[in-house]
Amino acid sequence: MTGDRMLSPRTSLLSVLVLLLAIAVPAEASAAYSTASGQLSPVNQAAHSGHKYLGRWNYVQPDRATGNNVAVLACSDGGTSCSHNPALPLPLKIPQVGWIDFSPGPDGTLYGRTDQGCVWNFAVTAGGLELSSKTQLCFNATIGQYYSIRQWSVQVDGDVEREQIISESFQPNGDVLFTEMNFSAKDQPSRRRVVDNGGDSVAEKLVGSFRYDPFSLETLDNITVTDRGSASPDIGEVRIDRLDGNRIAVHTPDGCSWILGVQGNTAELLDPGTQMCRIGSTTLSLRYWAIVTDDGGHLSAFRSGYTFENNLTNAYTFIGSLTRK
């Protein structure tokens, strides 16, 4: 999973990064706090005022250059450091991956369920979808944090979706942080409707050998951090093989192999939801891994796992990026 070389630990910085990044990815890596109740028949779905939104939508591959699908974490005053944690490098840019599935809710609303099971309720307005309330909570099971979202706006034109998100969090150390996404990239598609369940043309974009891009502790590119205050770089080569149907096998430099399923431009861990691999004296369990590509030449990924050997240690790779060899 990671390289064999440890970086010099910055315990205070890394521990707060784990906390802060939990807020930076509220929509795409979260578990259910509220649950959908009731389903409409196909006839009623077609008549629903929000029928054009129904179905699954994948994020297009994040674009650092334009800021599309890149969540920007910053202090509330927009400064480069917060008063209680001046070592945290801000603004911190976190590419987003994953999917949301819209389904009918009560009283003309829609439910939006993300790829880790969180369910948000949206009101259908003349301008698009907006959260039906600002008091909805989500528990992120991959990171173990609750948070809320102040704004989540969605517009759809055919099979193209655009969205803007603002979330805010009050930290135990007194800092107020918020995250914005896609306000500077409104003209670019945020997501596309999933119409391909891992067909040849899509899955083959993921097949081949890829090498991790250069890592950076300052930006967290290809850095795996733990809630024990350590960090290690992801380096080396990843090979992806095509299996049957929409399944692929991802072989990482640590000798592990993981089975993912492809839908649209995104591959995620298949059931069982948690997969395990023995690495020396340690058993690594992955609870979440999403990999996205649109051009087939570059991969963007987010990964969450844990080990139990020395008590529970959670590990997160928030910004995974690889380039085809």
XYZ file of C-alpha atoms in Angstrom:
325
model
C 0.000 0.000 0.000
C 2.768 2.431 0.838
C 6.468 2.767 0.210
C 8.981 1.276 2.603
C 10.333 4.686 3.612
C 8.783 6.641 6.470
C 8.666 10.427 6.432
C 9.667 12.453 9.448
C 6.478 12.567 11.535
C 4.768 15.841 12.313
C 2.502 14.496 14.988
C 0.515 17.638 15.756
C 0.111 18.550 12.104
C -0.818 15.078 10.885
C -3.296 14.423 13.660
C -5.135 17.633 12.882
C -5.015 16.839 9.152
C -6.890 13.610 9.775
C -9.549 15.583 11.644
C -9.743 18.400 9.114
C -9.830 16.201 6.043
C -12.843 14.460 7.484
C -14.645 17.730 6.907
C -13.053 18.274 3.511
C -14.736 15.202 1.981
C -18.207 15.269 3.545
C -20.198 14.268 0.516
C -18.223 11.424 -0.949
C -16.860 9.374 1.897
C -19.569 9.070 4.452
C -21.933 6.586 6.071
C -25.645 6.885 6.622
C -26.956 9.103 9.359
C -30.434 9.567 7.874
C -32.098 6.858 5.825
C -34.436 6.880 2.870
C -38.017 5.879 3.649
C -40.351 4.633 0.983
C -39.987 4.044 -2.743
C -42.054 5.205 -5.671
C -43.256 2.961 -8.455
C -41.650 3.430 -11.913
C -44.770 5.308 -13.038
C -44.611 7.697 -10.091
C -40.866 8.124 -10.558
C -41.440 9.374 -14.087
C -44.044 11.847 -12.800
C -41.837 13.080 -9.949
C -40.858 16.749 -10.331
C -37.215 15.800 -9.970
C -37.222 12.834 -12.371
C -34.365 14.229 -14.490
C -32.049 13.922 -11.485
C -32.834 10.283 -10.713
C -30.069 7.713 -11.004
C -26.381 7.422 -10.285
C -23.876 10.162 -11.064
C -20.075 9.858 -10.915
C -17.699 12.734 -10.355
C -15.648 13.483 -13.449
C -11.928 13.257 -12.779
C -10.762 16.185 -10.587
C -8.798 18.922 -12.347
C -6.221 20.730 -10.210
C -5.575 23.337 -12.913
C -9.166 24.569 -13.100
C -10.249 23.585 -9.576
C -13.086 21.427 -10.875
C -14.089 18.823 -8.240
C -11.326 20.006 -5.913
C -12.513 20.874 -2.393
C -10.575 23.796 -0.902
C -10.147 23.749 2.880
C -9.418 27.160 4.445
C -9.723 29.279 7.560
C -12.970 31.183 7.983
C -11.182 34.497 7.297
C -9.517 33.159 4.167
C -6.023 33.388 5.645
C -3.173 30.983 5.056
C -3.091 29.730 8.646
C -5.589 29.433 11.490
C -4.879 30.970 14.876
C -4.686 27.699 16.817
C -2.787 25.657 14.251
C -0.354 27.841 12.287
C 1.544 24.767 10.992
C -1.396 23.564 8.898
C -0.678 24.440 5.225
C -3.725 26.265 3.895
C -5.549 26.457 1.652
C -5.481 22.661 1.302
C -6.857 21.260 -1.950
C -8.540 17.829 -1.830
C -9.660 16.230 -5.155
C -13.043 14.502 -4.905
C -14.052 11.107 -6.300
C -17.100 8.849 -6.011
C -20.797 8.802 -6.808
C -24.212 9.944 -5.650
C -27.510 8.171 -6.380
C -30.676 10.309 -6.449
C -34.012 8.646 -5.662
C -37.505 9.953 -4.850
C -38.142 11.144 -1.299
C -41.289 12.295 0.533
C -43.322 15.365 -0.413
C -41.595 15.930 -3.736
C -38.066 15.860 -2.318
C -35.148 13.706 -3.436
C -32.710 11.567 -1.482
C -29.067 11.632 -2.486
C -27.148 8.549 -1.287
C -23.375 8.674 -1.612
C -21.054 5.771 -2.270
C -20.437 5.264 1.448
C -24.130 5.255 2.338
C -24.788 8.776 3.597
C -28.262 9.990 2.670
C -29.002 13.691 2.176
C -32.449 15.141 1.475
C -32.816 17.712 -1.329
C -35.620 20.077 -2.261
C -36.454 20.446 -5.962
C -36.456 24.141 -6.916
C -36.799 26.048 -10.181
C -33.015 26.469 -10.299
C -32.099 22.895 -9.388
C -31.639 20.911 -6.174
C -30.835 22.456 -2.789
C -30.528 20.779 0.590
C -33.974 20.753 2.171
C -32.435 21.869 5.493
C -29.066 22.922 6.895
C -29.423 20.736 9.988
C -28.748 17.368 8.334
C -25.825 15.435 9.787
C -23.631 12.754 8.303
C -21.327 10.318 10.062
C -18.274 9.485 7.962
C -17.594 5.830 8.779
C -14.308 5.821 6.886
C -12.930 8.579 9.129
C -15.244 8.594 12.156
C -16.519 12.191 12.058
C -19.873 13.976 12.048
C -20.422 17.148 10.016
C -23.056 19.208 8.248
C -23.182 21.028 4.921
C -24.318 24.657 4.618
C -24.976 24.551 0.881
C -25.171 21.848 -1.761
C -26.567 23.092 -5.075
C -27.138 20.763 -8.031
C -28.077 21.535 -11.636
C -28.651 18.938 -14.363
C -28.663 19.264 -18.142
C -29.260 15.895 -19.779
C -26.528 13.527 -18.594
C -24.358 16.334 -17.188
C -24.551 17.479 -13.552
C -22.990 20.580 -11.973
C -22.795 21.267 -8.259
C -21.409 23.652 -5.662
C -20.758 22.783 -2.003
C -19.976 24.744 1.170
C -19.371 22.996 4.491
C -18.344 24.472 7.837
C -16.861 22.966 10.971
C -15.964 24.224 14.427
C -12.777 22.571 15.671
C -12.115 21.628 19.319
C -9.051 23.911 19.268
C -11.240 26.930 18.485
C -10.583 27.209 14.751
C -13.487 27.665 12.369
C -12.848 26.005 9.016
C -14.906 25.773 5.891
C -14.679 24.032 2.557
C -15.844 25.290 -0.823
C -16.010 23.375 -4.072
C -16.786 24.214 -7.709
C -17.708 27.891 -7.302
C -14.877 28.833 -9.686
C -15.633 26.022 -12.141
C -19.390 26.334 -12.677
C -19.013 26.004 -16.444
C -17.468 22.537 -16.144
C -19.362 19.283 -15.534
C -19.082 18.084 -11.943
C -20.548 14.651 -12.652
C -21.932 12.556 -15.468
C -24.797 10.092 -15.340
C -23.651 6.482 -15.088
C -24.900 4.619 -18.168
C -22.134 2.018 -18.476
C -21.816 -0.796 -15.938
C -18.166 -1.550 -16.538
C -18.315 -2.258 -20.242
C -15.162 -2.983 -22.227
C -14.500 0.578 -23.387
C -14.692 1.960 -19.854
C -12.990 -0.797 -17.874
C -10.114 -1.022 -20.337
C -9.131 2.566 -19.496
C -8.129 1.276 -16.072
C -6.179 -1.757 -17.263
C -2.401 -1.522 -17.363
C 0.557 -0.353 -15.287
C 0.560 2.961 -13.467
C 3.223 4.683 -11.363
C 2.557 6.886 -8.352
C 3.202 10.560 -9.059
C 5.756 12.380 -6.841
C 4.618 12.577 -3.212
C 4.469 15.737 -1.093
C 3.908 16.113 2.638
C 2.949 19.755 2.141
C 0.085 19.006 -0.261
C -0.558 15.387 0.889
C -0.189 14.091 -2.668
C 0.337 10.310 -2.385
C 0.840 10.489 1.370
C -0.817 7.938 3.668
C -1.412 9.478 7.109
C -2.561 7.647 10.231
C -4.400 8.701 13.364
C -1.215 7.740 15.245
C 0.596 10.753 13.810
C 2.722 8.986 11.176
C 2.993 9.465 7.442
C 4.467 7.408 4.620
C 4.698 7.962 0.869
C 2.977 5.886 -1.788
C 5.662 5.021 -4.333
C 6.209 2.411 -7.000
C 4.056 0.711 -9.597
C 0.416 -0.383 -9.518
C -0.818 -2.976 -12.033
C -4.493 -3.307 -12.903
C -5.836 -6.438 -14.609
C -9.247 -7.026 -16.141
C -11.241 -9.882 -14.645
C -14.734 -10.959 -15.688
C -17.667 -8.594 -16.157
C -17.052 -5.223 -14.533
C -14.393 -6.469 -12.101
C -10.748 -5.477 -12.029
C -7.835 -6.591 -9.818
C -5.531 -3.870 -8.490
C -2.045 -5.097 -7.513
C -0.174 -2.684 -5.226
C 3.592 -2.455 -4.545
C 3.206 -4.113 -1.120
C 2.183 -7.379 -2.818
C -1.559 -7.058 -2.155
C -4.345 -7.559 -4.678
C -7.736 -5.862 -4.338
C -10.940 -6.511 -6.299
C -12.859 -3.463 -7.508
C -16.004 -3.070 -9.595
C -16.252 -0.536 -12.436
C -19.291 1.646 -13.067
C -18.881 4.516 -15.468
C -15.477 6.157 -14.985
C -15.119 4.964 -11.374
C -13.925 1.727 -9.783
C -14.639 0.944 -6.107
C -14.094 -1.964 -3.721
C -16.580 -4.749 -4.334
C -18.393 -6.723 -1.650
C -17.312 -7.655 0.881
C -17.064 -3.971 1.710
C -13.850 -4.586 3.645
C -11.035 -6.531 1.987
C -7.903 -7.701 3.787
C -4.286 -8.449 2.906
C -1.422 -9.772 5.034
C 1.724 -7.603 4.788
C 4.502 -9.145 6.855
C 3.228 -9.280 10.434
C 0.410 -6.828 9.739
C -3.061 -7.367 8.297
C -4.236 -4.369 6.303
C -7.993 -3.952 5.853
C -9.411 -1.543 3.283
C -12.875 -0.215 3.969
C -13.016 2.208 1.028
C -11.112 2.754 -2.203
C -12.390 4.715 -5.175
C -10.350 5.192 -8.371
C -11.479 7.450 -11.225
C -10.153 8.099 -14.724
C -11.579 9.861 -17.746
C -8.579 9.903 -20.071
C -7.091 6.493 -19.171
C -3.690 8.090 -18.687
C -4.087 9.392 -15.141
C -5.849 8.011 -12.058
C -7.242 9.914 -9.078
C -8.068 8.005 -5.892
C -9.125 8.174 -2.248
C -8.469 5.262 0.124
C -9.228 4.408 3.761
C -8.015 1.390 5.745
C -6.932 0.159 9.155
C -4.821 -2.364 11.075
C -5.351 -3.948 14.525
C -1.886 -5.291 15.409
C -0.904 -2.387 17.716
C -4.418 -1.388 18.690
C -6.647 0.154 16.040
C -4.710 2.356 13.610
C -6.647 4.107 10.847
C -4.851 5.076 7.644
C -6.007 7.489 4.941
C -4.719 8.395 1.500
C -6.797 11.448 0.643
C -4.994 12.436 -2.547
C -3.921 9.479 -4.649
C -2.597 10.221 -8.141
C -0.965 7.898 -10.664
C 0.185 8.131 -14.280
C 0.220 5.355 -16.860
C 3.700 4.018 -17.586
